[in-house]
Every structure is written in C-alpha cells, then in structure tokens.
PDB file of C-alpha atoms in Angstrom:
ATOM      1  CA  ASP A  22     103.482  54.936  87.208  1.00 50.00           C
ATOM      2  CA  GLN A  23      99.951  56.341  87.132  1.00 57.00           C
ATOM      3  CA  VAL A  24      98.967  55.089  90.582  1.00 61.00           C
ATOM      4  CA  GLY A  25      98.618  58.550  92.092  1.00 55.00           C
ATOM      5  CA  TYR A  26      97.282  60.455  89.147  1.00 56.00           C
ATOM      6  CA  GLY A  27      94.308  60.621  86.865  1.00 53.00           C
ATOM      7  CA  GLN A  28      91.112  58.867  87.867  1.00 55.00           C
ATOM      8  CA  TYR A  29      92.644  56.780  90.643  1.00 60.00           C
ATOM      9  CA  GLY A  30      93.622  59.553  93.065  1.00 69.00           C
ATOM     10  CA  TRP A  31      95.533  57.279  95.460  1.00 70.00           C
ATOM     11  CA  LEU A  32      97.728  60.134  96.698  1.00 69.00           C
ATOM     12  CA  GLU A  33      94.777  62.427  97.354  1.00 70.00           C
ATOM     13  CA  MET A  34      92.868  59.644  99.121  1.00 73.00           C
ATOM     14  CA  ALA A  35      95.838  59.003 101.413  1.00 73.00           C
ATOM     15  CA  ALA A  36      96.240  62.696 102.245  1.00 69.00           C
ATOM     16  CA  ALA A  37      92.482  63.030 102.862  1.00 74.00           C
ATOM     17  CA  GLN A  38      92.489  60.055 105.230  1.00 76.00           C
ATOM     18  CA  VAL A  39      95.347  61.538 107.256  1.00 75.00           C
ATOM     19  CA  GLY A  40      93.666  64.960 107.342  1.00 67.00           C
ATOM     20  CA  ASP A  41      96.190  67.434 108.724  1.00 70.00           C
ATOM     21  CA  THR A  42      99.368  66.455 106.927  1.00 68.00           C
ATOM     22  CA  GLY A  43     101.346  69.166 108.724  1.00 74.00           C
ATOM     23  CA  THR A  44     102.527  70.572 105.416  1.00 79.00           C
ATOM     24  CA  SER A  45     102.299  74.162 104.245  1.00 86.00           C
ATOM     25  CA  GLN A  46     102.589  76.205 101.117  1.00 90.00           C
ATOM     26  CA  ILE A  47     104.008  79.697 101.001  1.00 95.00           C
ATOM     27  CA  GLU A  48     101.720  82.503  99.882  1.00 96.00           C
ATOM     28  CA  PHE A  49     103.443  85.649  98.582  1.00 98.00           C
ATOM     29  CA  TYR A  50     101.906  89.101  98.608  1.00 97.00           C
ATOM     30  CA  SER A  51     103.269  92.380  97.285  1.00 96.00           C
ATOM     31  CA  ALA A  52     102.112  95.961  96.958  1.00 95.00           C
ATOM     32  CA  THR A  53     103.479  99.416  96.295  1.00 93.00           C
ATOM     33  CA  ALA A  54     103.104 102.163  98.893  1.00 93.00           C
ATOM     34  CA  SER A  55     104.032 105.818  99.234  1.00 89.00           C
ATOM     35  CA  SER A  56     103.527 108.414 101.945  1.00 83.00           C
ATOM     36  CA  GLY A  57     100.364 109.577 100.164  1.00 81.00           C
ATOM     37  CA  ASN A  58      99.267 106.051  99.246  1.00 86.00           C
ATOM     38  CA  PRO A  59      99.064 103.699 102.241  1.00 87.00           C
ATOM     39  CA  ILE A  60      98.509  99.993 101.665  1.00 94.00           C
ATOM     40  CA  GLN A  61      96.202  97.347 103.016  1.00 96.00           C
ATOM     41  CA  ILE A  62      96.763  93.675 102.197  1.00 97.00           C
ATOM     42  CA  ASP A  63      94.403  90.894 103.257  1.00 97.00           C
ATOM     43  CA  LEU A  64      96.407  87.781 104.116  1.00 97.00           C
ATOM     44  CA  LYS A  65      95.384  84.141 104.340  1.00 96.00           C
ATOM     45  CA  PRO A  66      95.547  82.717 107.875  1.00 95.00           C
ATOM     46  CA  GLY A  67      98.881  81.099 108.611  1.00 95.00           C
ATOM     47  CA  LYS A  68     102.350  81.733 109.983  1.00 96.00           C
ATOM     48  CA  ILE A  69     103.880  85.047 108.920  1.00 97.00           C
ATOM     49  CA  LEU A  70     107.369  84.256 107.648  1.00 97.00           C
ATOM     50  CA  ASP A  71     108.314  87.845 106.888  1.00 97.00           C
ATOM     51  CA  ALA A  72     106.782  91.199 106.032  1.00 98.00           C
ATOM     52  CA  ARG A  73     109.064  93.999 104.837  1.00 97.00           C
ATOM     53  CA  ALA A  74     108.949  97.286 102.979  1.00 96.00           C
ATOM     54  CA  PHE A  75     111.823  98.143 100.677  1.00 95.00           C
ATOM     55  CA  GLN A  76     112.466 101.717  99.597  1.00 93.00           C
ATOM     56  CA  VAL A  77     112.586 102.007  95.816  1.00 93.00           C
ATOM     57  CA  ILE A  78     115.588 104.009  94.607  1.00 91.00           C
ATOM     58  CA  ALA A  79     116.312 104.300  90.880  1.00 90.00           C
ATOM     59  CA  ASP A  80     113.723 101.585  90.103  1.00 89.00           C
ATOM     60  CA  THR A  81     115.377  99.158  92.530  1.00 89.00           C
ATOM     61  CA  ALA A  82     113.931  97.940  95.847  1.00 89.00           C
ATOM     62  CA  ARG A  83     116.787  98.473  98.318  1.00 89.00           C
ATOM     63  CA  ASP A  84     117.314  96.159 101.291  1.00 90.00           C
ATOM     64  CA  GLU A  85     119.649  98.342 103.387  1.00 89.00           C
ATOM     65  CA  LYS A  86     116.804 100.608 104.526  1.00 83.00           C
ATOM     66  CA  SER A  87     114.055  97.997 104.605  1.00 93.00           C
ATOM     67  CA  VAL A  88     111.413  98.161 107.325  1.00 94.00           C
ATOM     68  CA  ASP A  89     110.040  95.170 109.276  1.00 97.00           C
ATOM     69  CA  LEU A  90     106.246  95.304 108.961  1.00 97.00           C
ATOM     70  CA  ARG A  91     105.235  92.297 111.073  1.00 97.00           C
ATOM     71  CA  ASN A  92     103.967  94.595 113.855  1.00 97.00           C
ATOM     72  CA  PHE A  93     101.549  96.178 111.373  1.00 97.00           C
ATOM     73  CA  ILE A  94      99.668  92.909 110.839  1.00 97.00           C
ATOM     74  CA  GLN A  95      96.496  92.325 112.831  1.00 96.00           C
ATOM     75  CA  ASN A  96      93.668  89.893 112.124  1.00 96.00           C
ATOM     76  CA  ASN A  97      95.308  88.666 108.893  1.00 96.00           C
ATOM     77  CA  GLN A  98      95.542  92.187 107.514  1.00 97.00           C
ATOM     78  CA  LEU A  99      98.586  94.363 106.886  1.00 97.00           C
ATOM     79  CA  ARG A 100      97.963  98.110 107.062  1.00 96.00           C
ATOM     80  CA  TRP A 101     100.905 100.465 106.647  1.00 96.00           C
ATOM     81  CA  ARG A 102     101.699 104.008 105.608  1.00 93.00           C
ATOM     82  CA  PRO A 103     105.366 104.917 104.984  1.00 93.00           C
ATOM     83  CA  ASP A 104     106.874 107.607 107.223  1.00 87.00           C
ATOM     84  CA  SER A 105     109.509 108.474 104.635  1.00 86.00           C
ATOM     85  CA  PRO A 106     108.712 110.016 101.246  1.00 87.00           C
ATOM     86  CA  GLY A 107     109.138 108.084  98.042  1.00 89.00           C
ATOM     87  CA  GLU A 108     107.978 104.760  96.728  1.00 92.00           C
ATOM     88  CA  TRP A 109     108.116 101.537  98.771  1.00 94.00           C
ATOM     89  CA  LYS A 110     107.725  97.933  97.659  1.00 95.00           C
ATOM     90  CA  VAL A 111     106.032  95.759 100.268  1.00 96.00           C
ATOM     91  CA  ALA A 112     106.542  91.987 100.354  1.00 97.00           C
ATOM     92  CA  VAL A 113     104.860  89.504 102.693  1.00 98.00           C
ATOM     93  CA  SER A 114     105.243  85.728 102.884  1.00 98.00           C
ATOM     94  CA  VAL A 115     102.831  83.501 104.822  1.00 97.00           C
ATOM     95  CA  ALA A 116     103.019  79.726 105.363  1.00 96.00           C
ATOM     96  CA  THR A 117      99.457  78.448 105.038  1.00 93.00           C
ATOM     97  CA  PRO A 118      98.189  74.928 105.766  1.00 85.00           C
ATOM     98  CA  TYR A 119      98.182  72.738 102.666  1.00 79.00           C
ATOM     99  CA  MET A 120      97.063  69.137 102.428  1.00 70.00           C
ATOM    100  CA  SER A 121      99.879  67.421 100.595  1.00 67.00           C
ATOM    101  CA  PHE A 122     100.767  63.786 100.296  1.00 63.00           C
ATOM    102  CA  TYR A 123     104.266  64.268  98.992  1.00 63.00           C
ATOM    103  CA  MET A 124     106.111  65.414 102.094  1.00 61.00           C
ATOM    104  CA  ASN A 125     104.214  63.610 104.819  1.00 68.00           C
ATOM    105  CA  GLU A 126     105.279  60.292 106.335  1.00 76.00           C
ATOM    106  CA  ALA A 127     101.803  59.443 107.658  1.00 77.00           C
ATOM    107  CA  SER A 128     100.261  59.917 104.197  1.00 73.00           C
ATOM    108  CA  THR A 129     102.955  57.711 102.693  1.00 76.00           C
ATOM    109  CA  ASP A 130     102.142  54.930 105.156  1.00 81.00           C
ATOM    110  CA  VAL A 131      98.423  55.177 104.372  1.00 80.00           C
ATOM    111  CA  PHE A 132      99.175  55.226 100.648  1.00 78.00           C
ATOM    112  CA  TRP A 133     101.230  52.016 100.791  1.00 80.00           C
ATOM    113  CA  GLU A 134      98.624  50.327 102.968  1.00 82.00           C
ATOM    114  CA  GLN A 135      95.782  51.289 100.616  1.00 79.00           C
ATOM    115  CA  LEU A 136      97.704  50.365  97.477  1.00 76.00           C
ATOM    116  CA  TYR A 137      98.855  46.924  98.601  1.00 78.00           C
ATOM    117  CA  GLN A 138      95.599  46.169 100.361  1.00 77.00           C
ATOM    118  CA  TYR A 139      93.827  46.873  97.068  1.00 66.00           C
ATOM    119  CA  TYR A 140      96.093  44.526  95.133  1.00 69.00           C
TER     120      TYR A 140
END
C-alpha cells in the first residue's frame, strides 16, 4: 500500500516519465474592487475558466448583476475598474497545467510497467 508514497516515489516517477500528463489544477483568485479602487490580478498561465465581478449588496455578492471580465484579461493579467458605484467582489478561475499521475492513463501504464518490471 506504500508503493507510491514515501521514499519510493513510484507515482511521481511514472508522471515524470510521461511528462505532459494532460491534467490541470484549478487556481482561484479573488479581489475586491470599487469605482475608486480598481484591481489588478496577476494570473498563472493557463485556460481561463471564468472571470466575473459580483456587486456586493448588504454584504452579499449578487449574481444577477454580475459582469463578465474575461475581456479585461491580457498577458495573464486582469485589470478592471467598476463603472458602477459600490463594492464589487471579483473571482477568477484558471486551469493550469499540473503533472499528476492519478488521472492519466499513460502514467498508469508506465507505473504498472515500472512496478512489475522491478519485481
């Protein structure tokens, strides 16, 4: 049961041998903006899943008047200043490359080959 953990590192070796496992992890970013306080968020390179600003009303970020901010992202940087007064909560999600054994068929094949070849 310890084949992939601890000092052995079988899972990591398999993922490293495959290289690009085609898996991603989701990075989340958030910030608060207002008409007098624009925001700038540096994002990791990856696929933008969504970028929205939610107006805060009575301490609650409201979806019905949310603003799509994907057009405000250039060169992995979000820069935005609200047009409407008040406080806005900004949320961005980005899928970034992540070397992972667990959800990759090619890594699994390499893992089994390495493990049984070893034994």
